[in-house]
Amino acid sequence: MKSWKNLLYQETRKDYYRAILERVHRERKSGDMIYPKQEDIFNAFRLTPLDKVQVVIIGQDPYHGPGQAHGLSFSVKKGIPIPPSLKNIFQEISTDLDVEFAPKSGDLSGWARQGVLLLNTYLTVMRGRPMSHSKSGWERFTDSVIVGIDKYLKEDCVFLLWGSKAQNKESLIKWGHVLKAGHPSPYSVSGFFGCKHFSKTNDYLLRRGRRGIEWTEL
């Protein structure tokens, strides 16, 4: 049984990966505010062990406002107002599954513990500067994560690609089941509403003999 450490061992020994961590450390030391906190950067991997992964949801970069980011794509810490994209995700779940679902918290840790890898393309960002670490090397690392999951789990994983940037990752996926829709942002949500990705994901997982996700359990 593989672990993240085994899967990513060679990648984390490469010069570019060490350069990313050195850059983040240097910027923090100089007084720049970097999100998420150092201890939260790899939360997605900590909460979702490789052998538990069933679903991968690919985001862009962490939220760049105070107190929001905690290492899970689309998720915010308890007590933080729910961002518009996440509200739209919750609305689609409610419609798709025909349930009342309007949680007060946007913390998706419950999904992560069930096997939903909430993976941002870039794992850090500077305060108030979206995409500020987009050229730091993170994308090379997270692309290797996607490829590694795909090779390890093969057909036993669903990749949810919302929006054009996430859909650019489709070429990395050779085995997994891919579902595509518009991004849940208010600017493109018409292409997201009605996608029924949450029921479709569970239908696929159950056909593969996997347990599916309780989407209303955060």
mmCIF file with all atom_site columns, C-alpha atoms in Angstrom, residues 93-198:
data_model
loop_
_atom_site.group_PDB
_atom_site.id
_atom_site.type_symbol
_atom_site.label_atom_id
_atom_site.label_alt_id
_atom_site.label_comp_id
_atom_site.label_asym_id
_atom_site.label_entity_id
_atom_site.label_seq_id
_atom_site.pdbx_PDB_ins_code
_atom_site.Cartn_x
_atom_site.Cartn_y
_atom_site.Cartn_z
_atom_site.occupancy
_atom_site.B_iso_or_equiv
_atom_site.pdbx_formal_charge
_atom_site.auth_seq_id
_atom_site.auth_comp_id
_atom_site.auth_asym_id
_atom_site.auth_atom_id
_atom_site.pdbx_PDB_model_num
ATOM 1   C CA . ILE A 1 93  ? -25.573 19.711 -4.004  1.00 0.00 ? 93  ILE A CA 1
ATOM 2   C CA . SER A 1 94  ? -29.006 20.670 -2.666  1.00 0.00 ? 94  SER A CA 1
ATOM 3   C CA . THR A 1 95  ? -30.563 20.573 -6.138  1.00 0.00 ? 95  THR A CA 1
ATOM 4   C CA . ASP A 1 96  ? -28.685 17.508 -7.361  1.00 0.00 ? 96  ASP A CA 1
ATOM 5   C CA . LEU A 1 97  ? -29.394 15.365 -4.304  1.00 0.00 ? 97  LEU A CA 1
ATOM 6   C CA . ASP A 1 98  ? -32.841 16.899 -3.616  1.00 0.00 ? 98  ASP A CA 1
ATOM 7   C CA . VAL A 1 99  ? -31.967 17.771 -0.020  1.00 0.00 ? 99  VAL A CA 1
ATOM 8   C CA . GLU A 1 100 ? -32.059 20.869 2.131   1.00 0.00 ? 100 GLU A CA 1
ATOM 9   C CA . PHE A 1 101 ? -28.405 21.858 2.366   1.00 0.00 ? 101 PHE A CA 1
ATOM 10  C CA . ALA A 1 102 ? -27.345 25.318 3.491   1.00 0.00 ? 102 ALA A CA 1
ATOM 11  C CA . PRO A 1 103 ? -24.514 24.788 5.993   1.00 0.00 ? 103 PRO A CA 1
ATOM 12  C CA . LYS A 1 104 ? -23.298 27.625 8.164   1.00 0.00 ? 104 LYS A CA 1
ATOM 13  C CA . SER A 1 105 ? -19.663 26.538 7.769   1.00 0.00 ? 105 SER A CA 1
ATOM 14  C CA . GLY A 1 106 ? -17.552 26.349 4.634   1.00 0.00 ? 106 GLY A CA 1
ATOM 15  C CA . ASP A 1 107 ? -15.012 23.979 6.182   1.00 0.00 ? 107 ASP A CA 1
ATOM 16  C CA . LEU A 1 108 ? -14.835 20.939 3.874   1.00 0.00 ? 108 LEU A CA 1
ATOM 17  C CA . SER A 1 109 ? -12.626 18.853 6.154   1.00 0.00 ? 109 SER A CA 1
ATOM 18  C CA . GLY A 1 110 ? -15.423 16.288 6.405   1.00 0.00 ? 110 GLY A CA 1
ATOM 19  C CA . TRP A 1 111 ? -15.188 15.674 2.666   1.00 0.00 ? 111 TRP A CA 1
ATOM 20  C CA . ALA A 1 112 ? -11.415 15.381 2.909   1.00 0.00 ? 112 ALA A CA 1
ATOM 21  C CA . ARG A 1 113 ? -11.706 12.716 5.593   1.00 0.00 ? 113 ARG A CA 1
ATOM 22  C CA . GLN A 1 114 ? -14.081 10.743 3.360   1.00 0.00 ? 114 GLN A CA 1
ATOM 23  C CA . GLY A 1 115 ? -11.586 10.614 0.516   1.00 0.00 ? 115 GLY A CA 1
ATOM 24  C CA . VAL A 1 116 ? -12.094 13.860 -1.403  1.00 0.00 ? 116 VAL A CA 1
ATOM 25  C CA . LEU A 1 117 ? -8.669  15.304 -2.193  1.00 0.00 ? 117 LEU A CA 1
ATOM 26  C CA . LEU A 1 118 ? -9.218  19.073 -2.300  1.00 0.00 ? 118 LEU A CA 1
ATOM 27  C CA . LEU A 1 119 ? -6.161  19.980 -4.347  1.00 0.00 ? 119 LEU A CA 1
ATOM 28  C CA . ASN A 1 120 ? -5.190  23.499 -5.329  1.00 0.00 ? 120 ASN A CA 1
ATOM 29  C CA . THR A 1 121 ? -2.926  23.873 -8.366  1.00 0.00 ? 121 THR A CA 1
ATOM 30  C CA . TYR A 1 122 ? -0.761  26.327 -6.409  1.00 0.00 ? 122 TYR A CA 1
ATOM 31  C CA . LEU A 1 123 ? -0.444  25.617 -2.699  1.00 0.00 ? 123 LEU A CA 1
ATOM 32  C CA . THR A 1 124 ? 0.457   29.112 -1.475  1.00 0.00 ? 124 THR A CA 1
ATOM 33  C CA . VAL A 1 125 ? -0.401  32.738 -2.268  1.00 0.00 ? 125 VAL A CA 1
ATOM 34  C CA . MET A 1 126 ? 0.555   36.203 -1.041  1.00 0.00 ? 126 MET A CA 1
ATOM 35  C CA . ARG A 1 127 ? -2.070  38.202 0.828   1.00 0.00 ? 127 ARG A CA 1
ATOM 36  C CA . GLY A 1 128 ? -4.299  40.158 -1.547  1.00 0.00 ? 128 GLY A CA 1
ATOM 37  C CA . ARG A 1 129 ? -2.406  38.931 -4.635  1.00 0.00 ? 129 ARG A CA 1
ATOM 38  C CA . PRO A 1 130 ? -4.166  36.040 -6.382  1.00 0.00 ? 130 PRO A CA 1
ATOM 39  C CA . MET A 1 131 ? -1.909  33.881 -8.557  1.00 0.00 ? 131 MET A CA 1
ATOM 40  C CA . SER A 1 132 ? 1.176   35.476 -6.988  1.00 0.00 ? 132 SER A CA 1
ATOM 41  C CA . HIS A 1 133 ? 2.832   32.042 -6.637  1.00 0.00 ? 133 HIS A CA 1
ATOM 42  C CA . SER A 1 134 ? 1.650   30.702 -9.994  1.00 0.00 ? 134 SER A CA 1
ATOM 43  C CA . LYS A 1 135 ? 5.186   30.702 -11.398 1.00 0.00 ? 135 LYS A CA 1
ATOM 44  C CA . SER A 1 136 ? 6.891   29.341 -8.296  1.00 0.00 ? 136 SER A CA 1
ATOM 45  C CA . GLY A 1 137 ? 6.902   25.678 -9.333  1.00 0.00 ? 137 GLY A CA 1
ATOM 46  C CA . TRP A 1 138 ? 3.829   24.490 -7.465  1.00 0.00 ? 138 TRP A CA 1
ATOM 47  C CA . GLU A 1 139 ? 2.047   23.503 -10.681 1.00 0.00 ? 139 GLU A CA 1
ATOM 48  C CA . ARG A 1 140 ? 4.838   21.083 -11.561 1.00 0.00 ? 140 ARG A CA 1
ATOM 49  C CA . PHE A 1 141 ? 4.441   19.482 -8.150  1.00 0.00 ? 141 PHE A CA 1
ATOM 50  C CA . THR A 1 142 ? 0.635   19.249 -8.210  1.00 0.00 ? 142 THR A CA 1
ATOM 51  C CA . ASP A 1 143 ? 0.685   17.913 -11.775 1.00 0.00 ? 143 ASP A CA 1
ATOM 52  C CA . SER A 1 144 ? 2.889   15.097 -10.485 1.00 0.00 ? 144 SER A CA 1
ATOM 53  C CA . VAL A 1 145 ? 0.298   14.472 -7.749  1.00 0.00 ? 145 VAL A CA 1
ATOM 54  C CA . ILE A 1 146 ? -2.481  14.130 -10.344 1.00 0.00 ? 146 ILE A CA 1
ATOM 55  C CA . VAL A 1 147 ? -0.409  11.790 -12.515 1.00 0.00 ? 147 VAL A CA 1
ATOM 56  C CA . GLY A 1 148 ? 0.593   9.711  -9.491  1.00 0.00 ? 148 GLY A CA 1
ATOM 57  C CA . ILE A 1 149 ? -2.975  9.325  -8.235  1.00 0.00 ? 149 ILE A CA 1
ATOM 58  C CA . ASP A 1 150 ? -4.154  8.374  -11.699 1.00 0.00 ? 150 ASP A CA 1
ATOM 59  C CA . LYS A 1 151 ? -1.502  5.677  -12.090 1.00 0.00 ? 151 LYS A CA 1
ATOM 60  C CA . TYR A 1 152 ? -2.055  4.305  -8.589  1.00 0.00 ? 152 TYR A CA 1
ATOM 61  C CA . LEU A 1 153 ? -5.868  4.292  -8.420  1.00 0.00 ? 153 LEU A CA 1
ATOM 62  C CA . LYS A 1 154 ? -6.600  3.905  -12.149 1.00 0.00 ? 154 LYS A CA 1
ATOM 63  C CA . GLU A 1 155 ? -10.400 3.650  -12.663 1.00 0.00 ? 155 GLU A CA 1
ATOM 64  C CA . ASP A 1 156 ? -11.118 3.895  -8.923  1.00 0.00 ? 156 ASP A CA 1
ATOM 65  C CA . CYS A 1 157 ? -10.954 7.701  -8.811  1.00 0.00 ? 157 CYS A CA 1
ATOM 66  C CA . VAL A 1 158 ? -13.209 10.509 -10.043 1.00 0.00 ? 158 VAL A CA 1
ATOM 67  C CA . PHE A 1 159 ? -11.655 13.822 -11.107 1.00 0.00 ? 159 PHE A CA 1
ATOM 68  C CA . LEU A 1 160 ? -13.989 16.840 -10.966 1.00 0.00 ? 160 LEU A CA 1
ATOM 69  C CA . LEU A 1 161 ? -12.707 19.529 -13.328 1.00 0.00 ? 161 LEU A CA 1
ATOM 70  C CA . TRP A 1 162 ? -14.609 22.795 -12.907 1.00 0.00 ? 162 TRP A CA 1
ATOM 71  C CA . GLY A 1 163 ? -13.682 25.597 -15.281 1.00 0.00 ? 163 GLY A CA 1
ATOM 72  C CA . SER A 1 164 ? -11.144 25.845 -18.074 1.00 0.00 ? 164 SER A CA 1
ATOM 73  C CA . LYS A 1 165 ? -8.045  25.964 -15.867 1.00 0.00 ? 165 LYS A CA 1
ATOM 74  C CA . ALA A 1 166 ? -8.957  22.719 -14.112 1.00 0.00 ? 166 ALA A CA 1
ATOM 75  C CA . GLN A 1 167 ? -9.961  21.155 -17.430 1.00 0.00 ? 167 GLN A CA 1
ATOM 76  C CA . ASN A 1 168 ? -6.454  21.795 -18.743 1.00 0.00 ? 168 ASN A CA 1
ATOM 77  C CA . LYS A 1 169 ? -5.440  18.958 -16.405 1.00 0.00 ? 169 LYS A CA 1
ATOM 78  C CA . GLU A 1 170 ? -7.486  16.399 -18.329 1.00 0.00 ? 170 GLU A CA 1
ATOM 79  C CA . SER A 1 171 ? -4.489  15.519 -20.491 1.00 0.00 ? 171 SER A CA 1
ATOM 80  C CA . LEU A 1 172 ? -2.711  14.242 -17.349 1.00 0.00 ? 172 LEU A CA 1
ATOM 81  C CA . ILE A 1 173 ? -5.474  11.737 -16.589 1.00 0.00 ? 173 ILE A CA 1
ATOM 82  C CA . LYS A 1 174 ? -5.291  8.437  -18.466 1.00 0.00 ? 174 LYS A CA 1
ATOM 83  C CA . TRP A 1 175 ? -7.331  6.107  -16.244 1.00 0.00 ? 175 TRP A CA 1
ATOM 84  C CA . GLY A 1 176 ? -9.582  8.010  -13.853 1.00 0.00 ? 176 GLY A CA 1
ATOM 85  C CA . HIS A 1 177 ? -13.188 8.992  -14.506 1.00 0.00 ? 177 HIS A CA 1
ATOM 86  C CA . VAL A 1 178 ? -13.384 12.666 -15.505 1.00 0.00 ? 178 VAL A CA 1
ATOM 87  C CA . LEU A 1 179 ? -16.418 14.926 -15.020 1.00 0.00 ? 179 LEU A CA 1
ATOM 88  C CA . LYS A 1 180 ? -16.281 18.467 -16.420 1.00 0.00 ? 180 LYS A CA 1
ATOM 89  C CA . ALA A 1 181 ? -18.420 21.558 -15.836 1.00 0.00 ? 181 ALA A CA 1
ATOM 90  C CA . GLY A 1 182 ? -18.144 25.319 -15.648 1.00 0.00 ? 182 GLY A CA 1
ATOM 91  C CA . HIS A 1 183 ? -16.514 26.910 -12.628 1.00 0.00 ? 183 HIS A CA 1
ATOM 92  C CA . PRO A 1 184 ? -18.859 27.554 -9.663  1.00 0.00 ? 184 PRO A CA 1
ATOM 93  C CA . SER A 1 185 ? -17.787 31.200 -9.543  1.00 0.00 ? 185 SER A CA 1
ATOM 94  C CA . PRO A 1 186 ? -20.719 33.636 -9.925  1.00 0.00 ? 186 PRO A CA 1
ATOM 95  C CA . TYR A 1 187 ? -19.128 34.706 -13.236 1.00 0.00 ? 187 TYR A CA 1
ATOM 96  C CA . SER A 1 188 ? -19.512 31.261 -14.819 1.00 0.00 ? 188 SER A CA 1
ATOM 97  C CA . VAL A 1 189 ? -21.956 29.410 -12.606 1.00 0.00 ? 189 VAL A CA 1
ATOM 98  C CA . SER A 1 190 ? -24.507 28.888 -15.394 1.00 0.00 ? 190 SER A CA 1
ATOM 99  C CA . GLY A 1 191 ? -22.155 26.228 -16.752 1.00 0.00 ? 191 GLY A CA 1
ATOM 100 C CA . PHE A 1 192 ? -21.932 24.633 -13.302 1.00 0.00 ? 192 PHE A CA 1
ATOM 101 C CA . PHE A 1 193 ? -25.541 24.541 -12.144 1.00 0.00 ? 193 PHE A CA 1
ATOM 102 C CA . GLY A 1 194 ? -27.233 21.361 -13.303 1.00 0.00 ? 194 GLY A CA 1
ATOM 103 C CA . CYS A 1 195 ? -23.993 19.401 -13.749 1.00 0.00 ? 195 CYS A CA 1
ATOM 104 C CA . LYS A 1 196 ? -25.131 16.817 -11.161 1.00 0.00 ? 196 LYS A CA 1
ATOM 105 C CA . HIS A 1 197 ? -21.518 15.944 -10.441 1.00 0.00 ? 197 HIS A CA 1
ATOM 106 C CA . PHE A 1 198 ? -22.232 14.892 -6.875  1.00 0.00 ? 198 PHE A CA 1
#
